[in-house]
C-alpha positions as semicolon CSV with decimal commas, in nm:
position;residue;x (nm);y (nm);z (nm)
1;M;0,057;1,053;-3,854
2;E;-0,165;0,752;-3,906
3;E;-0,494;0,719;-3,718
4;T;-0,569;0,385;-3,557
5;G;-0,943;0,435;-3,532
6;K;-0,940;0,382;-3,156
7;K;-1,144;0,608;-2,935
8;P;-0,965;0,769;-2,644
9;R;-1,017;0,582;-2,317
10;K;-1,289;0,728;-2,096
11;E;-1,188;0,829;-1,746
12;S;-1,338;0,618;-1,470
13;F;-1,552;0,771;-1,196
14;R;-1,262;0,737;-0,952
15;E;-1,023;0,909;-1,192
16;K;-1,268;1,196;-1,249
17;T;-1,321;1,233;-0,875
18;S;-0,948;1,232;-0,814
19;H;-0,892;1,508;-1,072
20;T;-1,192;1,715;-0,963
21;L;-1,103;1,711;-0,594
22;A;-0,727;1,727;-0,655
23;L;-0,676;1,409;-0,454
24;P;-0,401;1,155;-0,514
25;G;-0,534;0,870;-0,724
26;E;-0,438;0,604;-0,469
27;A;-0,655;0,772;-0,204
28;V;-0,966;0,755;-0,420
29;A;-0,897;0,414;-0,570
30;G;-0,806;0,246;-0,240
31;M;-0,463;0,162;-0,373
32;P;-0,190;0,083;-0,123
33;R;0,019;0,371;0,002
34;L;0,348;0,260;0,141
35;E;0,600;0,488;0,308
36;L;0,935;0,342;0,412
37;T;1,163;0,556;0,627
38;G;1,515;0,420;0,599
39;D;1,516;0,052;0,685
40;R;1,346;0,087;1,024
41;E;0,991;0,221;0,986
42;L;0,706;0,138;0,748
43;Y;0,368;0,312;0,720
44;L;0,094;0,139;0,518
45;E;-0,255;0,261;0,420
46;H;-0,550;0,076;0,261
47;Y;-0,495;-0,274;0,393
48;K;-0,764;-0,524;0,488
49;D;-0,609;-0,772;0,731
50;I;-0,286;-0,908;0,874
51;L;-0,238;-1,262;0,741
52;S;0,068;-1,358;0,944
53;Y;0,289;-1,188;1,196
54;S;0,627;-1,278;1,344
55;K;0,951;-1,099;1,432
56;E;1,092;-1,204;1,090
57;E;0,794;-1,176;0,853
58;I;0,465;-0,988;0,830
59;C;0,211;-1,060;0,553
60;V;-0,069;-0,811;0,493
61;D;-0,383;-0,859;0,282
62;G;-0,482;-0,560;0,074
63;G;-0,770;-0,717;-0,118
64;R;-0,631;-0,720;-0,471
65;W;-0,271;-0,730;-0,345
66;M;-0,062;-0,883;-0,068
67;L;0,246;-0,735;0,097
68;R;0,519;-0,955;0,242
69;L;0,767;-0,776;0,466
70;T;1,075;-0,960;0,588
71;G;1,331;-0,841;0,836
72;R;1,451;-0,862;1,194
73;D;1,281;-0,756;1,518
74;L;0,966;-0,656;1,330
75;E;0,674;-0,533;1,538
76;I;0,345;-0,354;1,492
77;K;0,358;-0,020;1,673
78;A;0,022;0,124;1,566
79;M;-0,283;-0,019;1,396
80;R;-0,605;0,157;1,295
81;E;-0,868;0,071;1,039
82;G;-0,684;0,077;0,708
83;E;-0,355;0,209;0,859
84;L;-0,056;0,021;0,992
85;R;0,281;0,136;1,132
86;L;0,562;-0,118;1,163
87;F;0,909;-0,090;1,312
88;G;1,215;-0,312;1,291
89;W;1,500;-0,384;1,053
90;V;1,338;-0,415;0,707
91;H;1,525;-0,644;0,469
92;S;1,274;-0,680;0,187
93;L;0,926;-0,584;0,067
94;E;0,726;-0,781;-0,188
95;L;0,397;-0,664;-0,335
96;L;0,215;-0,970;-0,468
């Protein structure tokens, strides 16, 4: 096997914390956590703001990402800091 001379990548503080505390990486890194139940319920963690909201489309700002949810009869059922629960008929999800 040929050596490339590259040093192994050092783990970031967040990665070390995640491993040490046995936490999922997305929880420590603030990455989005999306849970879709069928085509009717969506749970989202680690978002910043709601950019637009209608019965057909909801756009959510996550800082380094944006989520566009399209569907029918969409509505926000619960909203807390960093957590969002949506209901309706989900047709598509785009992470931008």
